[in-house]
Amino acid sequence: MRAVFKSMAFIAAVSGVSACAGVDAPSVSTAGMPGALEPIHAAAFTKDAAVFWVSSNGCTRKEDLIPIVSIKGADAVITLRRIDEDTCKEPLIDGVELKWSFEELGLAPGSPVSVNNPYQLPQT
């Protein structure tokens, strides 16, 4: 299952990168948002959940990041921000999977969403 998700996530990441090729700035202003803009390895969406893969030094938990939802036109734009640093010393090559339900994000199931974060390939 993990391999299937990683393949789907990679496709989502590549699709997002190619759709945004040449765009350096996030699509929604991040001025005034808490924490730091978090580069992501991949993002995937189901009808009622948003799943992200982010880098981790071994201690990253869901509580260390905050998803900020902005509305742009008819779409929701999710900006993932790191609010607590991961100070552990054992980097996880694949990073970690973090999941938020659309209910947690204040979104209706099936809402159209996009990601405001830059993509970063995992370290090899």
Short mmCIF file of C-alpha atoms in Angstrom, two decimals:
data_model
loop_
_atom_site.label_atom_id
_atom_site.label_comp_id
_atom_site.label_asym_id
_atom_site.label_seq_id
_atom_site.Cartn_x
_atom_site.Cartn_y
_atom_site.Cartn_z
CA MET A 1 0.00 0.00 0.00
CA ARG A 2 2.82 2.40 0.89
CA ALA A 3 4.48 1.80 -2.50
CA VAL A 4 1.17 2.48 -4.27
CA PHE A 5 0.67 5.71 -2.31
CA LYS A 6 4.24 6.81 -2.98
CA SER A 7 3.72 6.21 -6.72
CA MET A 8 0.46 8.17 -6.65
CA ALA A 9 2.11 10.90 -4.60
CA PHE A 10 5.02 11.09 -7.02
CA ILE A 11 2.60 11.48 -9.93
CA ALA A 12 0.75 14.20 -8.00
CA ALA A 13 4.04 15.94 -7.25
CA VAL A 14 5.24 15.75 -10.85
CA SER A 15 1.88 16.96 -12.11
CA GLY A 16 2.01 19.87 -9.69
CA VAL A 17 5.55 20.74 -10.69
CA SER A 18 4.86 20.63 -14.41
CA ALA A 19 1.70 22.71 -14.00
CA CYS A 20 3.70 25.31 -12.11
CA ALA A 21 6.87 25.24 -14.19
CA GLY A 22 8.45 28.66 -14.30
CA VAL A 23 6.51 29.91 -11.27
CA ASP A 24 8.87 30.87 -8.44
CA ALA A 25 6.44 32.44 -5.98
CA PRO A 26 3.57 30.71 -4.17
CA SER A 27 0.14 31.34 -5.71
CA VAL A 28 -1.16 32.84 -2.45
CA SER A 29 0.78 35.42 -0.47
CA THR A 30 2.41 33.92 2.60
CA ALA A 31 3.07 37.29 4.25
CA GLY A 32 2.02 37.25 7.89
CA MET A 33 1.50 33.48 8.05
CA PRO A 34 2.97 31.78 11.14
CA GLY A 35 6.04 29.57 10.90
CA ALA A 36 8.07 28.82 7.78
CA LEU A 37 6.93 27.70 4.34
CA GLU A 38 7.54 23.92 4.24
CA PRO A 39 8.90 22.33 1.07
CA ILE A 40 6.98 19.11 0.37
CA HIS A 41 7.98 15.86 -1.34
CA ALA A 42 4.44 15.07 -2.51
CA ALA A 43 0.78 15.86 -1.98
CA ALA A 44 -2.31 13.80 -2.72
CA PHE A 45 -6.00 14.42 -2.21
CA THR A 46 -8.97 12.14 -1.77
CA LYS A 47 -12.59 13.22 -1.62
CA ASP A 48 -12.19 14.17 2.04
CA ALA A 49 -8.47 14.24 2.94
CA ALA A 50 -5.21 16.00 2.12
CA VAL A 51 -1.99 13.97 2.48
CA PHE A 52 1.50 15.46 2.39
CA TRP A 53 4.99 13.95 2.49
CA VAL A 54 7.54 16.25 4.16
CA SER A 55 11.17 15.96 5.21
CA SER A 56 11.92 14.79 8.72
CA ASN A 57 15.02 14.47 10.86
CA GLY A 58 13.22 11.75 12.80
CA CYS A 59 10.82 13.72 15.00
CA THR A 60 8.34 15.50 12.70
CA ARG A 61 4.74 15.09 13.86
CA LYS A 62 1.49 16.45 12.50
CA GLU A 63 1.42 18.99 15.34
CA ASP A 64 4.70 20.50 14.06
CA LEU A 65 3.00 21.84 10.92
CA ILE A 66 -0.10 23.87 10.31
CA PRO A 67 -2.12 23.83 7.10
CA ILE A 68 -3.46 27.27 6.24
CA VAL A 69 -6.40 27.27 3.84
CA SER A 70 -6.94 30.29 1.61
CA ILE A 71 -9.76 30.67 -0.89
CA LYS A 72 -8.69 31.79 -4.37
CA GLY A 73 -11.63 32.06 -6.73
CA ALA A 74 -13.68 28.91 -6.22
CA ASP A 75 -10.70 26.81 -5.11
CA ALA A 76 -9.06 26.20 -1.76
CA VAL A 77 -5.29 26.67 -1.63
CA ILE A 78 -3.43 24.87 1.17
CA THR A 79 -0.19 26.35 2.47
CA LEU A 80 1.69 23.99 4.79
CA ARG A 81 3.75 25.89 7.40
CA ARG A 82 6.26 24.43 9.87
CA ILE A 83 5.73 25.90 13.33
CA ASP A 84 8.06 23.59 15.31
CA GLU A 85 11.55 22.64 14.16
CA ASP A 86 12.56 18.98 13.92
CA THR A 87 15.84 18.89 15.87
CA CYS A 88 16.39 15.13 15.76
CA LYS A 89 19.52 13.77 14.08
CA GLU A 90 18.23 10.71 12.16
CA PRO A 91 16.87 11.93 8.81
CA LEU A 92 14.16 9.74 7.32
CA ILE A 93 15.02 9.25 3.64
CA ASP A 94 11.36 9.08 2.59
CA GLY A 95 10.24 11.81 4.99
CA VAL A 96 6.93 11.39 6.81
CA GLU A 97 3.30 11.24 5.77
CA LEU A 98 0.96 13.77 7.37
CA LYS A 99 -2.80 13.71 6.78
CA TRP A 100 -5.59 16.19 7.45
CA SER A 101 -9.26 15.51 6.84
CA PHE A 102 -11.20 18.11 4.88
CA GLU A 103 -13.29 18.54 8.04
CA GLU A 104 -10.12 19.54 9.95
CA LEU A 105 -9.31 21.99 7.15
CA GLY A 106 -12.80 23.50 7.17
CA LEU A 107 -13.53 22.21 3.65
CA ALA A 108 -16.51 20.37 2.24
CA PRO A 109 -15.84 16.85 0.91
CA GLY A 110 -14.82 16.96 -2.74
CA SER A 111 -13.69 20.59 -2.62
CA PRO A 112 -11.21 21.54 -5.35
CA VAL A 113 -7.81 22.17 -3.74
CA SER A 114 -4.26 23.04 -4.73
CA VAL A 115 -0.96 23.31 -2.89
CA ASN A 116 0.95 26.54 -2.28
CA ASN A 117 4.23 24.90 -1.23
CA PRO A 118 7.35 24.30 -3.28
CA TYR A 119 8.15 20.68 -4.14
CA GLN A 120 11.46 19.24 -3.01
CA LEU A 121 12.65 15.78 -3.98
CA PRO A 122 13.68 13.55 -1.05
CA GLN A 123 17.41 13.41 -0.27
CA THR A 124 19.14 10.39 -1.79
#
